[in-house]
């Protein structure tokens, strides 16, 4: 698969270095552009439309080829620039290259959730959802095309606001001067400068923090060409994204079909020399009895419940020779998680055992958590199968830790004698069945539902052959580019 995120970043990086479109020697140099911006801002200051920024500076290249910054008090200091830029481009602080940078204020006293003749100006706040639209106001605070940047929580989400609007908390608005800095170029530049997403290295953005950003500024007409080229490339990348999502969905469907066939005994041939699953189940009963006598199991764990067939009965139609049927609860120990209070865990010192809280701790089947506890109460051991059973249902992973405490959003399954990788494939095959049984407003699967999930058990050797074939097919499915 193509890494489209990296591809987008590369396009923006080339654009900001002047390597995306050719330069035109007939373009007005950006140095003249900055002079015009400065003159226009002086006029706006005289008209009291904007306030003077006492921290604005001027960056220039000396005869020695080095870059220097001149401050308001007349002092000059040598500075380092990140990379070389083409002739006709200049380095500048973003505050010097734009008209105004302001933080969103409190929400208006009167807000409408719908647009009307009276409430016709959009209110934007932090966030990506619904493009940041919060509501509608009677009066606009910003009337010129601007770029808004989410400043807290979700950091760095940028959007162009062409029409008059009201920015509110957690939002910073950057307004360029017309015909000096293109609003689309400004958006792409900010997108390149500011890492985007939850929990970035920047805890929050501030106006004083943005103003000193060092930017490479091309001539105005080159800005327009760059914006048009970026837009063209991003449309192509969006199509690639869409195609890859469709391909991933097809691959997932194919994988699911392979799992379904495997769980019905139709993926690999049976070997009459294999020890039948009925013998394996007898051994499991003996193992459970031994663990009970050693005090490692409770008496209730020995009880075998009636087999209840799932939504689909396919797993129990014409089982292959050597296979047997049972319930999930008969072949393993199911461990229910328990939440800890805030005083019982930490996110910082790393002492104790890992505390796995839910689906947010599992990314692409890999468990990763910085939360730990010195007071574990429900212990999952290494190689237990972890299943999220509340909120996000059906996220799966192997526990990578020797011991870990699990929260109530998770259950751990520890099989007796059954091949653990076969059981992981079984869970993957039954995810939709599990989700269909989730109840309440916040989806949740009960312990009883999991214990009674029907399981068609192949001989142990066949389990291993099934696992090997599924792994090979999966590699072929997901290696498709």
Short mmCIF file of N, CA, C and O in Angstrom, two decimals, residues 26 63 141 168 174 192 241 291 294 313 321 391 395 401 426 428 439 458:
data_model
loop_
_atom_site.label_atom_id
_atom_site.label_comp_id
_atom_site.label_asym_id
_atom_site.label_seq_id
_atom_site.Cartn_x
_atom_site.Cartn_y
_atom_site.Cartn_z
N UNK A 26 9.85 36.78 -14.39
CA UNK A 26 9.03 37.99 -14.55
C UNK A 26 8.17 38.28 -13.32
O UNK A 26 7.55 39.34 -13.23
N UNK A 63 25.60 40.48 2.35
CA UNK A 63 26.54 40.30 1.24
C UNK A 63 27.41 39.06 1.43
O UNK A 63 27.98 38.54 0.46
N UNK A 141 -17.05 38.58 13.29
CA UNK A 141 -15.87 39.23 13.87
C UNK A 141 -14.74 39.35 12.86
O UNK A 141 -13.93 40.27 12.94
N UNK A 168 -14.18 31.17 17.84
CA UNK A 168 -14.31 31.12 19.29
C UNK A 168 -13.17 30.29 19.88
O UNK A 168 -12.21 29.98 19.19
N UNK A 174 -5.67 33.37 11.10
CA UNK A 174 -4.56 34.07 10.45
C UNK A 174 -5.11 34.70 9.17
O UNK A 174 -5.58 34.00 8.28
N UNK A 192 1.94 22.53 6.69
CA UNK A 192 3.29 21.98 6.64
C UNK A 192 4.07 22.26 7.92
O UNK A 192 4.87 21.45 8.38
N UNK A 241 -6.20 7.18 -1.94
CA UNK A 241 -6.75 6.81 -0.63
C UNK A 241 -8.05 6.03 -0.77
O UNK A 241 -8.25 4.99 -0.14
N UNK A 291 -6.20 -28.62 37.38
CA UNK A 291 -6.07 -27.23 37.83
C UNK A 291 -7.01 -26.92 38.98
O UNK A 291 -6.67 -26.16 39.90
N UNK A 294 -5.57 -28.30 42.12
CA UNK A 294 -4.44 -27.49 42.56
C UNK A 294 -4.88 -26.11 43.07
O UNK A 294 -4.04 -25.29 43.46
N UNK A 313 -25.66 -21.43 11.62
CA UNK A 313 -25.43 -22.80 12.06
C UNK A 313 -24.41 -23.52 11.19
O UNK A 313 -24.23 -24.73 11.30
N UNK A 321 -14.87 -35.44 9.65
CA UNK A 321 -14.47 -36.54 10.53
C UNK A 321 -13.33 -36.09 11.43
O UNK A 321 -12.38 -35.43 10.97
N UNK A 391 -18.04 -0.69 24.43
CA UNK A 391 -17.72 0.45 23.56
C UNK A 391 -17.36 -0.05 22.18
O UNK A 391 -18.22 -0.34 21.36
N UNK A 395 -12.18 -5.75 19.19
CA UNK A 395 -10.77 -5.50 18.91
C UNK A 395 -9.95 -6.60 19.59
O UNK A 395 -10.18 -6.91 20.76
N UNK A 401 2.70 -8.82 27.46
CA UNK A 401 3.37 -8.66 28.75
C UNK A 401 3.30 -9.95 29.57
O UNK A 401 2.34 -10.71 29.46
N UNK A 426 -10.35 -18.03 15.17
CA UNK A 426 -11.77 -18.29 15.50
C UNK A 426 -12.45 -16.99 15.94
O UNK A 426 -13.54 -16.67 15.48
N UNK A 428 -11.57 -13.93 15.25
CA UNK A 428 -11.70 -13.04 14.09
C UNK A 428 -12.89 -13.44 13.24
O UNK A 428 -13.61 -12.58 12.70
N UNK A 439 -25.28 -5.30 23.50
CA UNK A 439 -26.53 -4.70 23.95
C UNK A 439 -26.26 -3.37 24.65
O UNK A 439 -25.14 -3.03 24.98
N UNK A 458 -11.24 -28.84 15.60
CA UNK A 458 -10.55 -29.83 14.78
C UNK A 458 -9.49 -30.56 15.62
O UNK A 458 -9.14 -30.09 16.71
#
